[in-house]
Short mmCIF file of C-alpha atoms in Angstrom, two decimals:
data_model
loop_
_atom_site.label_atom_id
_atom_site.label_comp_id
_atom_site.label_asym_id
_atom_site.label_seq_id
_atom_site.Cartn_x
_atom_site.Cartn_y
_atom_site.Cartn_z
CA MET A 910 110.92 52.99 167.79
CA LEU A 911 109.62 56.25 166.10
CA ILE A 912 105.87 56.52 165.66
CA VAL A 913 104.66 58.91 162.92
CA ILE A 914 101.19 60.32 163.07
CA CYS A 915 100.07 61.89 159.77
CA GLY A 916 96.95 63.00 157.94
CA PRO A 917 95.16 66.08 156.69
CA THR A 918 94.52 69.38 158.51
CA GLY A 919 92.01 69.15 161.38
CA VAL A 920 91.84 65.37 161.72
CA GLY A 921 93.08 65.43 165.38
CA LYS A 922 96.72 64.36 164.98
CA THR A 923 98.04 66.40 167.91
CA SER A 924 95.14 65.45 170.26
CA LEU A 925 95.68 61.81 169.48
CA ALA A 926 99.43 62.08 170.01
CA ILE A 927 99.08 63.77 173.35
CA LYS A 928 96.81 61.02 174.56
CA LEU A 929 99.26 58.41 173.37
CA CYS A 930 102.20 60.22 174.89
CA GLN A 931 100.38 60.36 178.25
CA LYS A 932 99.85 56.55 178.03
CA PHE A 933 103.20 55.50 176.64
CA ASN A 934 105.55 58.11 178.10
CA GLY A 935 106.24 59.87 174.89
CA GLU A 936 107.07 63.34 173.57
CA ILE A 937 106.18 64.97 170.23
CA ILE A 938 108.15 66.43 167.47
CA SER A 939 105.81 68.71 165.43
CA ALA A 940 106.21 68.44 161.66
CA ASP A 941 104.21 71.51 160.63
CA SER A 942 105.62 74.25 158.42
CA ARG A 943 103.69 77.07 160.13
CA GLN A 944 103.79 76.06 163.87
CA VAL A 945 107.41 76.75 163.91
CA TYR A 946 106.64 80.44 163.96
CA LYS A 947 106.63 82.45 167.08
CA GLU A 948 103.71 84.76 167.95
CA ALA A 949 101.51 82.90 165.47
CA ASP A 950 99.24 80.71 167.68
CA ILE A 951 95.64 80.96 166.55
CA GLY A 952 96.17 80.70 162.75
CA THR A 953 98.55 77.76 163.11
CA ASN A 954 96.25 75.84 165.43
CA LYS A 955 98.59 75.55 168.28
CA PHE A 956 95.74 76.19 170.58
CA ARG A 957 93.33 73.27 170.33
CA SER A 958 90.33 74.91 172.16
CA ARG A 959 88.83 78.28 172.61
CA LYS A 960 86.91 77.90 175.91
CA SER A 961 89.19 80.27 177.95
CA GLU A 962 90.59 83.55 177.34
CA ALA A 963 93.96 85.15 178.18
CA ARG A 964 95.71 88.37 177.47
CA SER A 965 98.67 88.19 175.08
CA GLN A 966 101.94 89.26 176.72
CA LYS A 967 103.19 90.90 173.54
CA SER A 968 100.14 92.82 172.38
CA GLU A 969 97.21 94.68 173.62
CA PHE A 970 94.33 92.65 172.00
CA ARG A 971 92.57 89.79 173.68
CA ILE A 972 92.61 86.35 172.09
CA GLN A 973 90.90 83.11 172.80
CA LYS A 974 93.35 80.53 174.16
CA SER A 975 93.06 76.95 175.18
CA GLU A 976 91.66 75.76 178.41
CA VAL A 977 94.30 73.06 178.31
CA LYS A 978 97.24 73.92 180.67
CA ILE A 979 100.13 75.28 178.56
CA ARG A 980 103.75 76.03 179.45
CA LYS A 981 106.05 77.53 176.71
CA GLY A 982 109.77 77.00 176.55
CA GLU A 983 112.40 77.90 174.05
CA GLY A 984 111.43 75.96 170.86
CA TYR A 985 108.84 73.91 172.64
CA TRP A 986 105.47 73.90 174.40
CA ILE A 987 104.20 71.65 177.12
CA GLN A 988 100.48 70.78 176.76
CA GLU A 989 98.69 68.59 179.24
CA GLY A 990 101.98 67.51 180.59
CA VAL A 991 103.39 66.45 177.08
CA LYS A 992 106.35 68.35 175.59
CA ILE A 993 105.94 69.24 171.92
CA TYR A 994 109.15 70.27 170.12
CA LEU A 995 109.45 72.56 167.14
CA TYR A 996 106.81 75.14 168.26
CA ASP A 997 108.05 78.75 168.23
CA VAL A 998 111.45 78.35 166.90
CA VAL A 999 111.81 81.18 164.33
CA GLU A 1000 110.45 84.83 164.06
CA PRO A 1001 107.55 85.36 161.61
CA ASP A 1002 109.82 87.41 159.14
CA ARG A 1003 112.14 84.46 158.73
CA ILE A 1004 111.92 81.84 155.89
CA PHE A 1005 112.12 78.48 157.49
CA SER A 1006 113.56 75.68 155.27
CA VAL A 1007 113.15 71.98 155.21
CA ALA A 1008 116.87 71.67 155.92
CA GLU A 1009 116.42 73.58 159.15
CA PHE A 1010 113.56 71.40 160.17
CA VAL A 1011 115.51 68.27 159.64
CA LYS A 1012 118.39 69.60 161.69
CA LEU A 1013 116.04 70.64 164.68
CA ALA A 1014 113.98 67.48 164.38
CA ASP A 1015 117.03 65.28 164.57
CA LYS A 1016 118.24 67.20 167.68
CA ALA A 1017 114.81 66.74 169.39
CA LEU A 1018 114.66 63.07 168.41
CA LYS A 1019 118.08 62.32 169.88
CA LYS A 1020 116.99 64.14 173.21
CA ILE A 1021 113.77 62.21 173.49
CA VAL A 1022 115.54 58.82 172.98
CA ARG A 1023 118.23 59.76 175.45
CA LEU A 1024 115.55 60.39 177.91
CA GLY A 1025 114.22 56.97 177.42
CA LYS A 1026 110.90 58.20 176.01
CA VAL A 1027 108.92 57.25 173.02
CA PRO A 1028 109.28 59.84 170.15
CA PHE A 1029 106.14 60.72 168.06
CA LEU A 1030 106.65 62.66 164.78
CA VAL A 1031 103.28 64.41 164.18
CA GLY A 1032 102.13 66.67 161.39
CA GLY A 1033 100.57 67.34 158.11
CA THR A 1034 103.47 68.72 156.02
CA GLY A 1035 104.40 65.59 154.04
CA PHE A 1036 107.59 67.07 152.63
CA TYR A 1037 108.96 67.63 156.17
CA LEU A 1038 108.12 64.09 157.19
CA GLY A 1039 109.59 62.62 154.07
CA ALA A 1040 112.73 64.54 154.40
CA PHE A 1041 113.34 63.80 157.93
CA LEU A 1042 112.68 59.97 157.39
CA GLY A 1043 115.26 59.98 154.54
CA GLU A 1044 112.54 59.23 151.98
CA MET A 1045 112.73 62.43 150.02
CA PRO A 1046 115.71 64.63 148.87
CA TYR A 1047 116.01 68.23 149.86
CA SER A 1048 118.47 70.95 149.34
CA LEU A 1049 120.98 72.72 151.57
CA VAL A 1050 121.34 75.66 149.02
CA LYS A 1051 120.25 78.89 150.74
CA PRO A 1052 118.01 81.36 148.91
CA ASP A 1053 119.75 83.85 146.53
CA TRP A 1054 117.29 86.83 146.86
CA GLU A 1055 118.90 88.95 144.14
CA LEU A 1056 118.52 86.09 141.77
CA ARG A 1057 114.94 85.53 142.74
CA ARG A 1058 114.15 89.21 142.35
CA ARG A 1059 115.45 89.18 138.73
CA LEU A 1060 113.67 85.94 137.85
CA THR A 1061 110.36 87.08 139.18
CA SER A 1062 109.72 89.22 136.13
CA CYS A 1063 110.29 86.25 133.68
CA SER A 1064 107.48 84.25 132.28
CA ILE A 1065 106.96 80.56 132.71
CA SER A 1066 108.44 79.86 129.24
CA GLN A 1067 111.44 82.13 129.77
CA LEU A 1068 112.24 80.25 133.07
CA ILE A 1069 111.93 76.94 131.41
CA SER A 1070 114.24 78.11 128.57
CA GLN A 1071 116.88 79.08 131.15
CA LEU A 1072 116.58 75.82 133.05
CA GLN A 1073 116.91 73.98 129.61
CA ILE A 1074 120.29 75.57 129.19
CA LEU A 1075 121.50 74.94 132.78
CA ASP A 1076 119.95 71.56 133.40
CA PRO A 1077 118.19 69.97 130.43
CA LYS A 1078 117.84 66.66 132.44
CA MET A 1079 115.64 68.52 134.94
CA VAL A 1080 113.39 69.88 132.26
CA LYS A 1081 112.71 66.26 131.07
CA LYS A 1082 111.61 65.43 134.70
CA LEU A 1083 109.15 68.46 135.03
CA ASN A 1084 105.57 67.32 135.64
CA THR A 1085 102.32 69.27 134.89
CA SER A 1086 102.41 71.04 138.32
CA ASP A 1087 106.11 72.22 137.77
CA TRP A 1088 105.25 73.63 134.33
CA ASN A 1089 102.68 75.85 136.03
CA ASN A 1090 104.47 76.68 139.20
CA LYS A 1091 106.58 79.86 138.78
CA ARG A 1092 108.09 79.79 142.30
CA ARG A 1093 109.12 76.21 141.99
CA LEU A 1094 110.90 76.91 138.57
CA ILE A 1095 112.82 79.80 140.07
CA ARG A 1096 113.96 77.47 142.89
CA TYR A 1097 115.19 74.90 140.30
CA LEU A 1098 117.09 77.66 138.50
CA GLU A 1099 118.52 78.68 141.87
CA LEU A 1100 119.73 75.18 142.61
CA ALA A 1101 121.07 74.56 139.14
CA LYS A 1102 123.10 77.73 139.25
CA ALA A 1103 124.47 76.99 142.72
CA ALA A 1104 125.41 73.42 142.22
CA GLY A 1105 125.52 72.79 138.43
CA SER A 1106 122.30 70.84 138.38
CA VAL A 1107 119.15 70.40 140.51
CA ASP A 1108 120.26 66.75 141.31
CA LYS A 1109 123.69 67.82 142.50
CA ALA A 1110 122.10 70.25 144.92
CA MET A 1111 119.94 67.71 146.68
CA THR A 1112 120.79 65.57 149.67
CA ARG A 1113 119.07 63.04 151.78
CA PHE A 1114 119.03 62.79 155.65
CA PRO A 1115 120.60 59.59 156.86
CA PHE A 1116 117.84 58.46 159.09
CA SER A 1117 118.76 54.94 158.94
CA ALA A 1118 121.71 55.86 161.08
CA THR A 1119 119.41 56.35 164.01
CA HIS A 1120 118.69 52.58 163.93
CA LEU A 1121 115.07 53.37 164.87
CA ARG A 1122 112.31 51.45 163.33
CA VAL A 1123 109.44 53.69 162.00
CA SER A 1124 105.74 52.90 162.20
CA LYS A 1125 103.33 55.23 160.46
CA ILE A 1126 99.76 55.87 161.59
CA GLY A 1127 97.53 57.89 159.26
CA LEU A 1128 94.21 59.50 160.41
CA THR A 1129 91.59 60.03 157.88
CA ALA A 1130 87.85 60.45 157.30
CA SER A 1131 85.35 61.17 154.59
CA ARG A 1132 85.95 64.54 152.75
CA GLN A 1133 82.59 65.74 154.01
CA PHE A 1134 83.52 65.17 157.56
CA LEU A 1135 86.98 66.66 157.13
CA TYR A 1136 85.51 69.80 155.43
CA GLN A 1137 82.97 70.19 158.25
CA LYS A 1138 85.60 70.05 160.94
CA ALA A 1139 87.72 72.55 158.96
CA ASP A 1140 84.70 74.90 158.43
CA TRP A 1141 83.89 74.92 162.11
CA TRP A 1142 87.47 75.51 163.08
CA VAL A 1143 87.77 78.60 160.59
CA ARG A 1144 84.62 80.14 161.96
CA GLN A 1145 85.92 79.86 165.53
CA ILE A 1146 89.42 81.34 164.87
CA VAL A 1147 87.91 84.12 162.80
CA ASP A 1148 85.45 84.91 165.52
CA HIS A 1149 87.94 84.64 168.43
CA GLY A 1150 91.12 86.44 167.49
CA LEU A 1151 92.53 85.55 164.08
CA ILE A 1152 92.00 88.98 162.60
CA GLU A 1153 93.60 90.68 165.69
CA GLU A 1154 96.52 88.22 165.64
CA THR A 1155 97.18 89.10 161.96
CA LYS A 1156 96.98 92.80 162.53
CA TYR A 1157 99.45 92.42 165.34
CA LEU A 1158 101.89 90.46 163.00
CA MET A 1159 101.44 92.87 160.15
CA GLU A 1160 102.20 95.93 162.48
CA LYS A 1161 105.22 94.30 163.97
CA TYR A 1162 106.73 92.50 160.99
CA GLY A 1163 105.17 94.09 157.98
CA GLU A 1164 102.85 92.91 155.35
CA ASN A 1165 105.34 90.86 153.28
CA VAL A 1166 106.71 88.40 155.83
CA PRO A 1167 106.57 84.67 154.60
CA LEU A 1168 104.02 83.69 157.32
CA LEU A 1169 101.48 86.13 156.00
CA LYS A 1170 101.86 84.99 152.45
CA GLY A 1171 100.66 81.36 153.32
CA LEU A 1172 97.56 79.47 154.26
CA ILE A 1173 95.06 81.18 156.68
CA TYR A 1174 96.93 84.39 157.16
CA ARG A 1175 97.12 85.61 153.65
CA PRO A 1176 93.44 86.06 153.06
CA VAL A 1177 93.08 87.71 156.49
CA ALA A 1178 95.89 90.16 155.65
CA GLU A 1179 94.18 90.92 152.34
CA PHE A 1180 90.97 91.50 154.27
CA ILE A 1181 92.64 93.80 156.66
CA LYS A 1182 94.27 96.00 153.85
CA GLU A 1183 91.03 95.98 151.91
CA HIS A 1184 89.07 97.29 154.88
CA LYS A 1185 91.96 99.52 155.99
CA LEU A 1186 92.23 98.00 159.42
CA ALA A 1187 96.07 97.71 159.48
CA ASN A 1188 96.50 100.95 161.57
CA ALA A 1189 93.23 100.71 163.61
CA SER A 1190 93.50 100.04 167.23
CA PHE A 1191 92.62 96.63 168.42
CA GLY A 1192 88.98 96.11 168.95
CA SER A 1193 88.12 99.71 167.92
CA ARG A 1194 86.15 98.77 164.81
CA GLN A 1195 83.33 96.33 164.04
CA GLU A 1196 83.55 94.87 160.47
CA SER A 1197 80.20 94.08 158.81
CA ALA A 1198 78.91 90.53 159.21
CA ALA A 1199 78.71 90.18 155.47
CA ALA A 1200 82.44 91.06 155.00
CA GLN A 1201 83.53 88.86 157.79
CA GLU A 1202 81.31 85.86 156.42
CA GLU A 1203 83.02 86.30 153.08
CA LEU A 1204 86.49 86.07 154.62
CA VAL A 1205 85.32 82.88 156.43
CA GLU A 1206 84.16 81.26 153.24
CA LYS A 1207 87.40 82.18 151.51
CA ILE A 1208 89.58 80.62 154.13
CA GLN A 1209 87.42 77.53 154.21
CA HIS A 1210 87.68 77.06 150.40
CA GLN A 1211 91.49 77.36 150.60
CA LEU A 1212 91.49 74.82 153.43
CA HIS A 1213 89.37 72.29 151.69
CA ALA A 1214 91.95 72.44 148.76
CA CYS A 1215 94.74 71.97 151.31
CA ILE A 1216 92.96 68.94 152.62
CA ARG A 1217 92.68 67.37 149.16
CA ARG A 1218 96.36 67.99 148.54
CA GLN A 1219 97.42 66.41 151.79
CA LEU A 1220 95.15 63.31 151.15
CA THR A 1221 96.66 62.91 147.84
CA TRP A 1222 100.15 63.18 149.09
CA PHE A 1223 99.70 60.70 152.02
CA ARG A 1224 97.83 58.10 150.03
CA ARG A 1225 100.86 57.56 147.84
CA ASP A 1226 102.64 56.16 150.89
CA ARG A 1227 101.79 52.43 151.24
CA GLY A 1228 103.58 52.17 154.57
CA ILE A 1229 100.87 54.04 156.47
CA LYS A 1230 98.45 52.16 158.69
CA TRP A 1231 95.20 54.08 158.30
CA PHE A 1232 92.52 54.77 160.88
CA ASN A 1233 89.19 56.33 159.99
CA ILE A 1234 88.23 58.51 162.93
CA GLU A 1235 84.58 58.45 162.00
CA THR A 1236 84.34 54.70 162.73
CA VAL A 1237 87.52 53.68 164.69
CA PRO A 1238 87.50 54.47 168.52
CA TYR A 1239 90.59 55.86 170.30
CA SER A 1240 90.90 52.46 172.10
CA GLU A 1241 91.67 50.68 169.00
CA ILE A 1242 94.45 52.97 167.98
CA GLU A 1243 95.89 52.77 171.56
CA GLN A 1244 95.87 49.01 171.33
CA PHE A 1245 97.62 49.14 168.07
CA VAL A 1246 100.35 51.41 169.53
CA ALA A 1247 100.75 49.22 172.54
CA GLN A 1248 101.44 46.27 170.28
CA LEU A 1249 104.03 48.27 168.38
CA ILE A 1250 105.79 49.26 171.45
CA GLY A 1251 105.53 45.88 173.01
CA GLN A 1252 107.55 44.40 170.22
CA PHE A 1253 110.60 46.30 171.27
#
């Protein structure tokens, strides 16, 4: 059996999974598009607490780290005695694809099953979860950087016109989001040029070949509760090392790496450039409280939007058994999982 734990950012998926793994002899496969990156720990929430402090081995600044006992390996961490696969698998200057995730997750799943343990697939990146479970198609076509560079200067209407020539069936399938997403349209053109059409470029992972039954657990709460949790977390990471971690990544890998263009890190990188901190020595300057507060609010706003998107995504899946963390105690979820495992 494979137990999936999904839900929006900050709802407590990993914390729950660790408790369940301790109880039922399990291991975790992380399905998070940002936790795969090495040296990015604070902004990706790999550390689940800030109560103790440790010096980074690869930089001079001090960052707040978890009081939880952590041991790092190649492509995994061990937290509280539980192994979490797909942490720290690529450098921050690499683009990590869903195809790579599926390959690595499959390898981890086979290893967990071979050890006789219960696999838990845990994360908030719905596309990764769907692709691995064979529910959503994905592409093996690698990025064509020259093509992307040329298409970047095109307008939305020009991109759609080109797609109409290459793959008119795909144009008919475009939804409102597609019509306003330049990066997605460029990807569609890339796939159509490489394979003749977008559909021909897509594949599905044969998860059914694993012969594992899947049970999905969803954690949720009211939006107000989720926003409050997210707001508290953002304030903690900004106060305890996120800016320093981002500076370090910018200095080592440059400002344009994929990780720094995404959630959490992008507004911090912009903040650093705006305040000309990129070349400042760590801890040598104090930013004004007002400027830092503005940064906090910007990240919080973006995280609220991310939570809404995640809720919308997961609520379309009728196969998820939902638990509201505001009202349901851990013991009830544990009992549910015990019943699932006891059936096999």
